[in-house]
Coordinates of C-alpha atoms in Angstrom, one line a residue:
X1 CA -0.3 0.1 -0.4
X2 CA 2.8 2.3 0.8
X3 CA 4.0 1.7 -2.5
X4 CA 1.1 2.0 -4.3
X5 CA 0.7 5.3 -2.3
X6 CA 4.0 6.4 -3.0
X7 CA 3.6 5.6 -6.4
X8 CA 0.6 7.9 -6.9
X9 CA 2.2 10.9 -4.9
X10 CA 5.0 11.0 -7.9
X11 CA 2.6 10.7 -10.7
X12 CA 0.7 13.8 -9.3
X13 CA 3.9 15.6 -8.6
X14 CA 4.6 14.8 -12.4
X15 CA 1.4 15.6 -13.6
X16 CA 1.6 18.9 -11.6
X17 CA 5.1 19.7 -13.1
X18 CA 4.0 19.0 -16.8
X19 CA 1.4 21.4 -16.1
X20 CA 3.7 24.1 -14.6
X21 CA 6.0 23.2 -17.7
X22 CA 3.3 23.1 -20.2
X23 CA 2.0 26.4 -19.6
X24 CA 4.9 29.0 -20.1
X25 CA 5.5 26.5 -23.1
X26 CA 2.2 27.3 -24.5
X27 CA 2.3 30.9 -24.0
X28 CA 5.8 31.5 -25.4
X29 CA 6.6 33.3 -28.1
X30 CA 7.5 31.2 -31.1
X31 CA 10.9 31.0 -32.1
X32 CA 11.9 30.9 -36.1
X33 CA 14.7 28.7 -36.7
X34 CA 17.5 29.6 -39.6
X35 CA 16.9 26.9 -41.9
X36 CA 19.0 26.8 -45.7
X37 CA 16.0 25.3 -47.1
X38 CA 13.4 28.3 -46.1
X39 CA 15.0 31.3 -47.5
X40 CA 13.0 34.1 -46.3
X41 CA 10.4 34.0 -43.4
X42 CA 7.9 37.0 -42.4
X43 CA 7.3 37.6 -39.1
X44 CA 3.4 37.4 -38.2
X45 CA 0.9 37.0 -35.7
X46 CA 2.4 35.6 -32.8
X47 CA 6.2 35.5 -33.7
X48 CA 6.4 39.4 -33.5
X49 CA 5.2 41.1 -30.2
X50 CA 5.1 44.7 -29.2
X51 CA 5.2 47.4 -26.6
X52 CA 3.7 50.6 -26.6
X53 CA 6.1 53.2 -25.4
X54 CA 3.9 56.3 -24.8
X55 CA 6.6 58.6 -23.1
X56 CA 9.2 57.3 -25.3
X57 CA 11.4 57.5 -22.7
X58 CA 12.0 53.2 -22.2
X59 CA 15.3 51.8 -23.1
X60 CA 16.7 48.4 -23.8
X61 CA 17.2 47.6 -19.8
X62 CA 13.5 48.8 -19.4
X63 CA 12.1 46.6 -21.4
X64 CA 13.8 43.4 -20.7
X65 CA 12.9 43.8 -17.0
X66 CA 10.0 41.5 -16.0
X67 CA 7.6 44.3 -15.2
X68 CA 7.9 45.7 -18.9
X69 CA 8.5 42.5 -20.8
X70 CA 5.5 40.8 -19.4
X71 CA 3.2 43.9 -21.3
X72 CA 4.4 43.0 -24.8
X73 CA 1.9 41.5 -26.6
X74 CA 0.8 39.3 -30.3
X75 CA -0.2 40.9 -32.8
X76 CA -4.1 40.6 -33.3
X77 CA -2.8 41.1 -37.3
X78 CA -0.8 40.2 -39.7
X79 CA 1.0 43.5 -39.6
X80 CA 2.1 45.8 -37.1
X81 CA 1.8 49.4 -36.8
X82 CA 2.1 52.5 -34.9
X83 CA -1.2 53.6 -34.4
X84 CA 0.0 56.2 -32.3
X85 CA 2.0 58.4 -33.6
X86 CA 3.5 60.3 -30.8
X87 CA 4.5 57.2 -29.4
X88 CA 7.7 55.2 -29.7
X89 CA 7.2 51.3 -30.4
X90 CA 9.2 48.6 -29.2
X91 CA 8.7 45.3 -31.1
X92 CA 10.9 41.7 -30.1
X93 CA 11.5 38.7 -32.3
X94 CA 13.1 35.3 -31.5
X95 CA 15.4 33.4 -33.8
X96 CA 17.0 30.3 -33.4
X97 CA 20.3 30.4 -35.1
X98 CA 22.2 27.7 -36.8
X99 CA 26.0 27.8 -37.8
X100 CA 25.7 24.6 -40.1
X101 CA 23.8 26.6 -42.4
X102 CA 26.0 27.7 -45.9
X103 CA 24.1 31.0 -46.3
X104 CA 24.4 34.3 -44.8
X105 CA 21.0 36.0 -43.2
X106 CA 19.7 39.3 -42.7
X107 CA 17.0 41.1 -41.1
X108 CA 15.0 43.4 -43.6
X109 CA 12.5 46.0 -43.0
X110 CA 9.9 46.5 -45.9
X111 CA 8.6 50.2 -45.0
X112 CA 10.7 52.7 -46.5
X113 CA 8.5 55.7 -44.6
X114 CA 9.7 54.7 -40.9
X115 CA 11.7 57.5 -39.6
X116 CA 13.6 56.0 -36.7
X117 CA 14.6 51.8 -36.5
X118 CA 17.2 51.4 -33.5
X119 CA 17.8 47.5 -33.7
X120 CA 19.5 45.8 -30.8
X121 CA 21.4 42.4 -32.1
X122 CA 22.2 39.9 -29.5
X123 CA 25.1 37.8 -29.8
X124 CA 25.8 33.9 -28.0
X125 CA 26.6 35.4 -24.8
X126 CA 23.3 37.3 -24.5
X127 CA 25.1 41.1 -25.3
X128 CA 23.2 43.0 -27.4
X129 CA 24.6 45.5 -30.3
X130 CA 22.6 48.9 -31.3
X131 CA 22.5 49.6 -35.2
X132 CA 20.3 53.1 -36.2
X133 CA 19.0 53.3 -39.4
X134 CA 15.9 55.2 -40.9
X135 CA 14.8 57.9 -43.6
X136 CA 16.3 60.5 -41.0
X137 CA 19.6 59.4 -41.6
X138 CA 21.7 60.0 -44.9
X139 CA 21.0 56.9 -47.0
X140 CA 25.0 56.4 -47.1
X141 CA 24.7 55.5 -43.2
X142 CA 22.6 52.7 -44.6
X143 CA 24.3 48.8 -43.8
X144 CA 23.0 48.0 -47.5
X145 CA 22.5 50.5 -50.5
X146 CA 18.9 49.3 -50.9
X147 CA 15.7 51.5 -50.7
X148 CA 14.4 49.0 -47.4
X149 CA 16.0 48.9 -44.3
X150 CA 18.6 45.8 -43.8
X151 CA 20.6 44.7 -41.4
X152 CA 23.1 41.7 -41.4
X153 CA 22.6 38.6 -38.2
X154 CA 25.5 36.4 -36.9
X155 CA 25.1 33.0 -36.9
X156 CA 28.5 31.4 -36.1
X157 CA 26.9 29.8 -32.7
X158 CA 24.0 28.2 -31.7
X159 CA 21.5 29.8 -29.8
X160 CA 18.0 31.4 -29.6
X161 CA 18.4 35.2 -29.7
X162 CA 15.5 37.7 -28.7
X163 CA 16.0 40.4 -31.4
X164 CA 14.4 44.2 -30.0
X165 CA 13.4 46.7 -32.6
X166 CA 12.5 50.7 -30.9
X167 CA 10.7 52.4 -34.1
X168 CA 9.5 55.9 -34.1
X169 CA 7.6 57.9 -36.9
X170 CA 5.5 60.4 -37.9
X171 CA 3.2 58.9 -39.6
X172 CA 1.6 55.6 -40.0
X173 CA 4.3 52.6 -40.7
X174 CA 3.8 49.0 -41.3
X175 CA 6.5 47.3 -39.2
X176 CA 6.8 44.2 -41.8
X177 CA 10.3 42.3 -40.4
X178 CA 11.4 39.4 -42.9
X179 CA 14.9 37.2 -42.3
X180 CA 15.9 35.9 -45.4
X181 CA 18.9 34.8 -46.8
X182 CA 21.7 37.3 -48.9
X183 CA 21.5 35.2 -51.8
X184 CA 17.3 35.5 -51.9
X185 CA 17.5 38.9 -51.0
X186 CA 19.9 39.9 -54.1
X187 CA 17.4 37.9 -56.1
X188 CA 14.6 39.6 -54.7
X189 CA 15.9 43.0 -55.0
X190 CA 17.1 42.4 -58.4
X191 CA 13.6 41.8 -59.8
X192 CA 12.5 44.5 -57.6
X193 CA 14.4 46.7 -59.5
X194 CA 13.9 45.2 -62.8
X195 CA 10.2 46.3 -62.0
X196 CA 10.7 49.5 -61.1
X197 CA 12.6 50.1 -64.0
X198 CA 9.9 48.7 -66.2
X199 CA 7.2 51.1 -63.9
X200 CA 9.2 54.5 -64.3
X201 CA 10.7 53.5 -68.0
X202 CA 6.4 53.6 -68.8
X203 CA 6.1 56.9 -66.7
X204 CA 9.1 58.3 -68.8
X205 CA 7.6 57.0 -72.3
X206 CA 4.3 57.8 -71.4
X207 CA 5.7 61.5 -70.4
X208 CA 8.1 61.7 -73.6
X209 CA 5.5 61.1 -76.0
X210 CA 2.9 63.2 -74.8
X211 CA 5.3 65.8 -74.5
X212 CA 6.3 65.7 -78.1
X213 CA 2.3 65.7 -79.1
X214 CA 2.1 69.1 -76.7
X215 CA 4.8 70.0 -78.9
X216 CA 3.3 69.4 -82.3
X217 CA -0.5 70.1 -81.4
X218 CA -0.1 72.7 -79.2
X219 CA -2.9 71.4 -76.5
X220 CA -2.4 72.0 -73.2
X221 CA -4.1 68.9 -72.4
X222 CA -1.1 66.9 -72.8
X223 CA 1.1 69.2 -70.8
X224 CA -1.1 68.4 -68.0
X225 CA -1.2 65.0 -68.4
X226 CA 3.1 65.1 -68.9
X227 CA 3.4 67.1 -65.5
X228 CA 0.6 64.3 -64.0
X229 CA 2.7 61.3 -65.1
X230 CA 5.9 62.8 -63.8
X231 CA 4.4 63.8 -60.4
X232 CA 2.7 60.4 -59.8
X233 CA 6.4 59.1 -60.8
X234 CA 7.6 61.0 -58.0
X235 CA 5.3 60.1 -55.6
X236 CA 6.0 56.5 -56.1
X237 CA 9.3 56.9 -55.8
X238 CA 8.7 58.9 -52.5
X239 CA 6.5 55.8 -51.6
X240 CA 9.3 53.7 -52.6
X241 CA 12.5 54.9 -51.3
X242 CA 13.9 54.8 -55.1
X243 CA 14.1 58.9 -54.5
X244 CA 15.6 58.8 -51.3
X245 CA 18.1 56.4 -53.1
X246 CA 18.9 58.1 -56.1
X247 CA 17.8 61.8 -56.2
X248 CA 18.3 63.2 -52.9
X249 CA 20.1 60.7 -50.5
X250 CA 21.5 63.4 -48.2
X251 CA 18.8 65.4 -47.7
X252 CA 16.6 63.6 -44.9
X253 CA 14.5 66.5 -43.9
X254 CA 12.9 67.0 -47.4
X255 CA 12.7 63.2 -47.7
X256 CA 10.3 63.5 -44.6
X257 CA 7.8 65.1 -46.7
X258 CA 8.9 65.1 -51.0
X259 CA 6.0 62.9 -51.4
X260 CA 3.4 65.1 -50.0
X261 CA 4.6 67.9 -52.9
X262 CA 4.6 65.0 -55.2
X263 CA 0.6 64.4 -54.6
X264 CA -0.3 67.6 -54.4
X265 CA 1.1 67.8 -58.2
X266 CA -1.1 64.6 -58.6
X267 CA -4.1 66.2 -58.0
X268 CA -3.7 69.4 -59.4
X269 CA -2.3 68.2 -62.6
X270 CA -5.4 65.3 -62.6
X271 CA -7.7 68.1 -62.1
X272 CA -6.9 70.6 -64.7
X273 CA -6.1 67.7 -67.3
X274 CA -9.6 66.5 -66.6
X275 CA -10.9 70.5 -67.3
X276 CA -8.9 70.5 -70.7
X277 CA -10.0 66.7 -71.7
X278 CA -13.4 66.7 -71.0
X279 CA -14.3 70.7 -72.0
X280 CA -16.0 71.0 -68.5
X281 CA -16.0 74.5 -68.9
X282 CA -18.1 74.8 -72.2
X283 CA -19.7 71.3 -71.6
X284 CA -20.5 71.3 -67.7
X285 CA -20.2 75.0 -66.5
X286 CA -20.8 74.3 -63.0
X287 CA -19.1 71.5 -62.6
X288 CA -15.9 73.1 -63.8
X289 CA -16.2 76.3 -61.3
X290 CA -16.3 73.5 -58.7
X291 CA -13.1 72.3 -60.0
X292 CA -11.8 75.2 -59.7
X293 CA -12.9 75.2 -56.0
X294 CA -11.4 72.2 -55.1
X295 CA -8.1 73.1 -56.8
X296 CA -8.1 76.1 -54.7
X297 CA -8.7 74.5 -51.3
X298 CA -6.4 71.5 -52.6
X299 CA -3.9 74.6 -52.9
X300 CA -4.8 75.9 -49.4
X301 CA -4.6 72.5 -48.0
X302 CA -1.2 72.2 -49.6
X303 CA 0.4 75.9 -48.2
X304 CA -0.9 74.9 -44.6
X305 CA 1.0 71.8 -44.5
X306 CA 3.9 73.2 -46.0
X307 CA 4.1 76.4 -43.6
X308 CA 2.8 75.4 -40.5
X309 CA 3.0 71.8 -40.0
X310 CA 4.7 69.1 -42.8
X311 CA 3.4 66.0 -41.1
X312 CA 0.1 66.6 -41.7
X313 CA 0.8 65.7 -45.2
X314 CA 0.6 61.9 -44.1
X315 CA -3.6 62.8 -44.2
X316 CA -3.4 60.9 -47.9
X317 CA -7.0 60.1 -47.6
X318 CA -7.7 64.1 -48.6
X319 CA -6.9 63.0 -52.4
X320 CA -9.9 61.2 -52.1
X321 CA -11.9 64.3 -52.7
X322 CA -10.0 65.1 -56.1
X323 CA -9.9 61.8 -57.1
X324 CA -14.1 61.4 -57.1
X325 CA -14.3 64.8 -58.4
X326 CA -12.1 63.6 -61.4
X327 CA -14.4 60.4 -61.8
X328 CA -17.2 62.0 -61.3
X329 CA -16.7 64.5 -64.5
X330 CA -16.0 61.8 -66.8
X331 CA -19.2 60.1 -65.8
X332 CA -21.3 63.2 -66.3
X333 CA -19.3 64.2 -69.7
X334 CA -19.2 60.6 -71.0
X335 CA -23.2 60.3 -70.3
X336 CA -23.4 63.3 -72.0
X337 CA -22.1 61.7 -75.6
X338 CA -18.8 63.0 -74.5
X339 CA -16.8 59.5 -76.5
X340 CA -13.5 59.8 -75.2
X341 CA -14.9 60.4 -71.8
X342 CA -15.6 56.4 -71.7
X343 CA -11.6 55.5 -71.2
X344 CA -10.8 58.3 -69.1
X345 CA -14.1 56.8 -66.8
X346 CA -11.7 53.3 -67.0
X347 CA -8.5 54.8 -66.2
X348 CA -10.2 56.4 -62.9
X349 CA -12.1 53.3 -62.0
X350 CA -9.2 51.4 -61.7
X351 CA -6.9 54.1 -59.6
X352 CA -10.4 54.4 -57.4
X353 CA -9.8 50.4 -56.8
X354 CA -6.2 50.9 -56.0
X355 CA -6.4 53.5 -53.9
X356 CA -9.6 52.0 -52.0
X357 CA -7.7 49.0 -51.5
X358 CA -4.1 50.7 -50.0
X359 CA -6.7 52.4 -47.7
X360 CA -8.5 49.6 -46.5
X361 CA -5.1 47.7 -46.2
X362 CA -4.3 50.6 -43.9
X363 CA -7.1 50.2 -41.7
X364 CA -6.6 46.4 -41.6
X365 CA -9.5 44.7 -43.5
X366 CA -9.1 40.8 -43.5
X367 CA -8.8 39.3 -46.8
X368 CA -7.7 41.4 -49.0
X369 CA -4.1 41.1 -48.5
X370 CA -2.4 39.0 -51.2
X371 CA 1.0 39.8 -51.3
X372 CA 3.5 41.4 -53.7
X373 CA -0.1 42.1 -55.6
X374 CA -1.1 44.2 -52.6
X375 CA 1.7 45.6 -51.6
X376 CA 2.1 47.1 -55.6
X377 CA -1.6 47.3 -56.4
X378 CA -1.7 51.0 -56.3
X379 CA 1.5 51.2 -58.8
X380 CA -0.6 48.5 -61.0
X381 CA -3.4 50.9 -60.9
X382 CA -1.4 54.0 -61.7
X383 CA 0.1 51.9 -65.2
X384 CA -3.5 51.0 -66.1
X385 CA -4.9 54.6 -65.7
X386 CA -1.9 55.6 -67.7
X387 CA -2.7 53.6 -70.3
X388 CA -6.6 54.3 -70.6
X389 CA -5.7 57.7 -70.2
X390 CA -3.6 57.9 -73.2
X391 CA -6.6 55.6 -74.8
X392 CA -8.6 58.6 -73.8
X393 CA -5.9 61.5 -75.6
X394 CA -5.7 59.3 -78.7
X395 CA -9.8 58.7 -78.9
X396 CA -10.5 62.7 -78.6
X397 CA -7.6 63.2 -80.9
X398 CA -8.9 60.3 -83.4
X399 CA -12.3 62.4 -82.9
X400 CA -10.6 65.8 -83.6
X401 CA -8.6 64.2 -86.9
X402 CA -12.1 62.9 -88.0
X403 CA -13.7 66.5 -87.8
X404 CA -10.9 67.6 -89.5
X405 CA -11.1 65.3 -92.3
X406 CA -14.8 65.6 -92.6
X407 CA -14.5 69.8 -92.5
X408 CA -11.4 69.1 -95.1
X409 CA -14.1 67.0 -97.8
X410 CA -16.4 69.7 -97.3
X411 CA -13.6 72.2 -97.8
X412 CA -12.8 70.1 -101.3
X413 CA -16.3 70.4 -102.0
X414 CA -17.3 73.7 -101.4
X415 CA -14.0 74.3 -103.6
X416 CA -15.0 72.2 -106.5
X417 CA -18.3 73.7 -106.6
X418 CA -16.8 77.5 -106.4
X419 CA -14.4 76.4 -109.2
X420 CA -17.7 75.3 -111.4
X421 CA -19.1 78.4 -110.4
X422 CA -16.1 80.5 -111.3
X423 CA -15.4 78.6 -114.8
X424 CA -19.2 79.6 -115.8
X425 CA -18.7 82.9 -114.5
X426 CA -15.9 83.3 -116.8
X427 CA -17.5 82.1 -119.6
X428 CA -20.4 84.4 -119.1
X429 CA -18.2 87.5 -118.2
X430 CA -15.8 86.6 -121.6
X431 CA -18.9 86.9 -123.6
X432 CA -20.1 90.4 -121.9
X433 CA -16.4 91.6 -122.2
X434 CA -16.7 90.9 -126.1
X435 CA -20.0 92.5 -125.7
X436 CA -18.6 95.8 -124.0
X437 CA -15.5 95.5 -125.5
X438 CA -17.3 96.5 -129.3
X439 CA -19.4 98.6 -127.7
X440 CA -16.9 100.4 -126.1
X441 CA -15.0 100.7 -130.1
X442 CA -17.8 102.3 -130.9
X443 CA -18.5 104.7 -128.3
X444 CA -14.5 105.8 -128.6
X445 CA -15.2 106.8 -132.0
X446 CA -18.3 108.7 -130.8
X447 CA -16.3 110.5 -128.0
X448 CA -13.1 111.4 -130.3
X449 CA -15.4 113.5 -132.4
X450 CA -17.3 114.6 -129.1
X451 CA -13.4 115.6 -128.2
X452 CA -12.6 117.2 -131.4
X453 CA -15.8 119.6 -130.6
X454 CA -14.8 120.1 -126.8
X455 CA -10.9 121.2 -128.4
X456 CA -12.7 123.7 -130.3
X457 CA -15.0 125.1 -127.3
X458 CA -12.2 125.1 -124.9
X459 CA -10.1 127.5 -127.4
X460 CA -13.2 129.5 -127.6
X461 CA -13.2 129.6 -123.7
X462 CA -9.6 130.6 -123.6
X463 CA -10.2 133.6 -125.4
X464 CA -13.3 134.6 -123.0
X465 CA -11.1 133.6 -120.0
X466 CA -8.4 136.5 -121.2
X467 CA -11.3 139.1 -121.7
X468 CA -12.6 138.0 -118.6
X469 CA -9.0 138.4 -116.7
X470 CA -9.2 142.0 -118.1
X471 CA -12.6 142.9 -117.0
X472 CA -11.5 141.7 -113.6
X473 CA -8.4 143.8 -113.1
X474 CA -9.9 146.7 -114.5
X475 CA -12.7 146.1 -111.6
X476 CA -10.6 145.7 -109.1
X477 CA -8.7 149.3 -110.4
X478 CA -12.3 150.5 -109.8
X479 CA -12.9 149.1 -106.2
X480 CA -9.7 150.3 -105.1
X481 CA -10.6 153.3 -106.4
X482 CA -13.6 153.2 -105.1
X483 CA -13.2 151.9 -101.5
X484 CA -10.0 154.9 -101.2
X485 CA -13.6 157.6 -101.9
X486 CA -15.6 155.7 -99.5
X487 CA -13.2 156.5 -96.9
X488 CA -12.9 160.0 -97.2
X489 CA -16.2 160.4 -98.1
X490 CA -16.7 158.6 -94.5
X491 CA -13.9 160.7 -92.6
X492 CA -15.1 163.7 -94.1
X493 CA -18.5 163.0 -93.1
X494 CA -17.2 162.7 -89.6
X495 CA -15.5 165.9 -89.6
X496 CA -18.3 167.3 -90.5
X497 CA -21.5 165.9 -89.4
X498 CA -23.0 164.5 -87.0
X499 CA -22.6 160.8 -86.2
X500 CA -23.3 158.0 -83.5
X501 CA -20.4 156.6 -81.7
X502 CA -21.0 153.5 -83.5
X503 CA -20.2 154.8 -86.5
X504 CA -17.5 157.1 -85.5
X505 CA -16.0 154.0 -84.0
X506 CA -15.5 152.5 -87.6
X507 CA -12.9 155.1 -88.7
X508 CA -11.3 155.1 -84.8
X509 CA -12.0 151.2 -83.9
X510 CA -8.9 151.2 -81.2
X511 CA -6.3 152.9 -79.7
X512 CA -3.9 152.2 -82.5
X513 CA -6.1 153.8 -85.1
X514 CA -6.4 156.9 -82.3
X515 CA -2.6 157.4 -82.0
X516 CA -1.9 156.9 -85.9
X517 CA -3.9 159.4 -87.0
X518 CA -2.4 161.7 -83.6
X519 CA 1.0 160.8 -85.4
X520 CA -0.2 162.3 -88.8
X521 CA -1.7 165.1 -87.2
X522 CA 1.3 166.1 -84.6
X523 CA 4.7 165.3 -87.0
X524 CA 3.6 165.5 -90.9
X525 CA 2.4 167.9 -93.3
X526 CA -1.2 166.9 -93.6
X527 CA -2.2 170.0 -90.8
X528 CA 0.4 172.6 -90.7
X529 CA 2.8 171.4 -92.9
X530 CA 5.1 171.0 -90.4
X531 CA 7.4 167.7 -90.0
X532 CA 8.9 166.2 -86.4
X533 CA 11.0 168.8 -84.3
X534 CA 12.4 168.0 -80.6
X535 CA 10.7 170.1 -78.2
X536 CA 13.9 170.8 -76.1
X537 CA 16.4 170.9 -78.9
X538 CA 14.5 171.4 -82.4
X539 CA 16.3 168.1 -83.7
X540 CA 14.5 167.1 -86.8
X541 CA 15.9 163.1 -86.5
X542 CA 14.2 160.8 -84.4
X543 CA 13.8 157.0 -84.0
X544 CA 10.8 155.1 -82.4
X545 CA 10.8 155.6 -78.5
X546 CA 9.0 153.2 -75.7
X547 CA 5.1 153.5 -76.2
X548 CA 3.5 153.1 -79.4
X549 CA 3.8 155.8 -82.1
X550 CA 6.1 157.6 -79.7
X551 CA 9.5 159.4 -80.9
X552 CA 12.5 160.1 -79.1
X553 CA 14.9 162.1 -80.4
X554 CA 18.3 160.9 -81.6
X555 CA 20.0 164.0 -80.4
X556 CA 19.0 164.8 -76.4
X557 CA 17.0 161.5 -76.2
X558 CA 13.8 162.9 -75.4
X559 CA 11.1 160.9 -75.5
X560 CA 7.8 162.2 -76.7
X561 CA 4.7 160.5 -76.7
X562 CA 2.1 160.5 -79.5
X563 CA -0.5 162.3 -77.0
X564 CA 1.7 164.7 -75.8
X565 CA 1.1 168.5 -76.2
X566 CA -2.2 167.1 -77.0
X567 CA -5.6 168.0 -76.1
X568 CA -5.7 164.5 -74.5
X569 CA -2.4 164.7 -72.6
X570 CA -3.2 163.5 -68.5
X571 CA -7.0 161.9 -69.4
X572 CA -8.1 158.9 -68.5
X573 CA -11.0 158.5 -70.9
X574 CA -10.3 155.9 -73.4
X575 CA -8.9 157.5 -76.2
X576 CA -11.7 156.5 -79.2
X577 CA -13.9 157.9 -76.7
X578 CA -12.2 161.4 -75.8
X579 CA -11.9 161.5 -79.8
X580 CA -15.7 161.3 -80.0
X581 CA -16.1 163.8 -77.0
X582 CA -14.0 166.1 -78.6
X583 CA -15.5 166.0 -82.5
X584 CA -19.5 166.3 -80.3
X585 CA -18.4 169.5 -78.5
X586 CA -16.8 170.8 -81.4
X587 CA -19.7 169.9 -84.0
X588 CA -21.9 171.3 -81.2
X589 CA -20.2 174.5 -80.5
X590 CA -20.1 173.4 -77.1
X591 CA -23.5 173.3 -76.5
X592 CA -24.1 169.3 -75.4
X593 CA -24.5 169.0 -72.0
X594 CA -22.4 167.0 -69.4
X595 CA -25.4 164.5 -69.1
X596 CA -26.0 163.8 -72.8
X597 CA -22.2 162.9 -72.9
X598 CA -22.6 160.5 -70.1
X599 CA -25.5 159.0 -71.8
X600 CA -23.6 159.0 -75.6
X601 CA -20.1 157.5 -74.5
X602 CA -21.2 155.3 -71.1
X603 CA -18.8 157.7 -68.6
X604 CA -19.8 158.9 -65.5
X605 CA -21.0 162.6 -65.8
X606 CA -18.8 164.0 -63.4
X607 CA -15.7 163.0 -65.5
X608 CA -17.3 164.2 -68.9
X609 CA -18.2 167.5 -67.0
X610 CA -14.6 168.0 -66.1
X611 CA -13.4 166.9 -69.7
X612 CA -15.7 168.7 -71.5
X613 CA -14.8 171.7 -69.8
X614 CA -11.0 171.3 -71.0
X615 CA -12.1 170.9 -74.4
X616 CA -14.6 174.2 -74.4
X617 CA -11.5 176.5 -72.6
X618 CA -9.7 175.2 -75.5
X619 CA -12.2 176.2 -78.2
X620 CA -12.6 179.4 -76.3
X621 CA -8.9 180.0 -76.8
X622 CA -8.5 179.5 -80.0
X623 CA -11.6 180.8 -81.5
X624 CA -10.2 182.8 -84.1
X625 CA -8.0 180.2 -85.1
X626 CA -11.0 178.0 -85.3
X627 CA -13.4 180.4 -87.0
X628 CA -10.7 180.7 -90.4
X629 CA -10.3 176.8 -90.0
X630 CA -13.1 174.3 -92.4
X631 CA -15.3 172.2 -90.9
X632 CA -13.5 169.3 -92.2
X633 CA -10.7 169.6 -89.8
X634 CA -11.3 172.2 -87.8
X635 CA -12.0 169.5 -84.9
X636 CA -8.7 168.2 -85.5
X637 CA -6.8 171.3 -85.3
X638 CA -8.4 171.9 -81.4
X639 CA -6.4 168.4 -80.5
X640 CA -3.1 170.3 -80.6
X641 CA -1.5 172.4 -78.3
X642 CA -4.0 172.6 -75.5
X643 CA -4.1 173.9 -71.7
X644 CA -2.6 170.8 -70.0
X645 CA -5.0 170.4 -67.2
X646 CA -5.7 166.6 -65.6
X647 CA -9.2 165.4 -66.7

């Protein structure tokens, strides 16, 4: 009995031990063994565990402590991601090393957009070596000159090593870790770069072809399509990491948001290409204005991201709006009967599928991950879209060519018809020309005969012209004599009869005529028979003085004005009105009143009275001289040698 009880206790102890041993084994993280028969292995599910470091302060020593090590979680999905962009994430895998392997082995991270990866590589003694990589470091620091992140692992001893990776990125990243042999990596890298060469070569070929088309036909949609293709190629190079490897390997800061600039170009040039290819401005004005609004809004968002926070470029879902607008525009225009839009719709349908598929992958929707095809789905859709968009442009050109050929045929038909009309018209014109020529010959004879008659008439007219010229010459002489007589008669009438101021002003209309008359009276023979003689020295030579009609002595420089020593000296009355006042007082023998003079001359009565008194005094002083003069020049004699009193 004791033996049986002892055996039962041993069995129960063994069962308890097995339960205790089997429990941690069941929950332990699987170890991936290095085998030559398996060239590559992707860590998925429970093979890769993660720990979120919200503050980003954990060190390797911290995460290896039991308190934190027990907090590592297995993945519920195949691909781990950094859900919290502000946090750092720790990942760990376990690898069983096999020195018997004839191959060299590496660990590779597929996502080229990860900012920082710190790899902690264990050795057989449990010591760790840290390696830092990521797209925030210059490309030359990478262990392999490849778009992905690779690191060699040692395989000289038999041991199970736990690898830790600290990942920090400003955008959502897929932490895809692959264990593969170097030979497999070289084969895979060559194949991948060959595929890249085909893809980017197609982009360049499509772009170059359409650039030549633009230079040939100068239609702007070709230029927009070229820029769109180049932006697509640049965006794919940024996403694939090829741009960082070949275009700007020493500019990690620019590499952080270069994809956002390329994606902005894709959206803008895609919408501009949509407008020009589909003629939305003419076929759908409201839709065209909405497209312009989307372009402006996308540009504003781009400016905000560029100026304030380049991390916002990672919100790629905003590209759904331009994509949806372009897709809807193609459907709308196609429903209006524009046939080239059908290829446009097909191209954007494939692009929409690729974009939505990528978005669903980011959201970890199950059942849509198909390996390599899934990873390059957007690139494949871009290629299909480029092909169908090229078909759309070609279809548009074909339709334009068809319309052009139709227009040319119509032009040729019209030209043929015009030629027939021209021939008929020429025949008719020839007959009319012959008839007209005959009539012209007949009329020419008549005209020639009439010309002879006209020449005879012209000779007669020439003789009459000469006679008329002689008569005109005689009439001109008579007119001149008559004009002279009229002036003399008018002046004589003014001198001897009572006339009104208007008629008087015709003889003396202005100061110049009055001064001229005074000069003739003072210094010519017309009145006293005297010539110029200087009042101071008696010299009879002079030249013109400073004022009009004044004379300046050549000997003593005495300058005598035309009104000096006349009745008009020191008067402020206009000279022609002063003339008329002298004339009126003389002809009325001083009986006209100052009120009458004021009324006639429109001068104040007091002025007329003062100046009239001066004239009457002069008349009284020279009564005998004036009585012996003729009426025609009596009043002009009154002008000279006045009593010098101011008016």
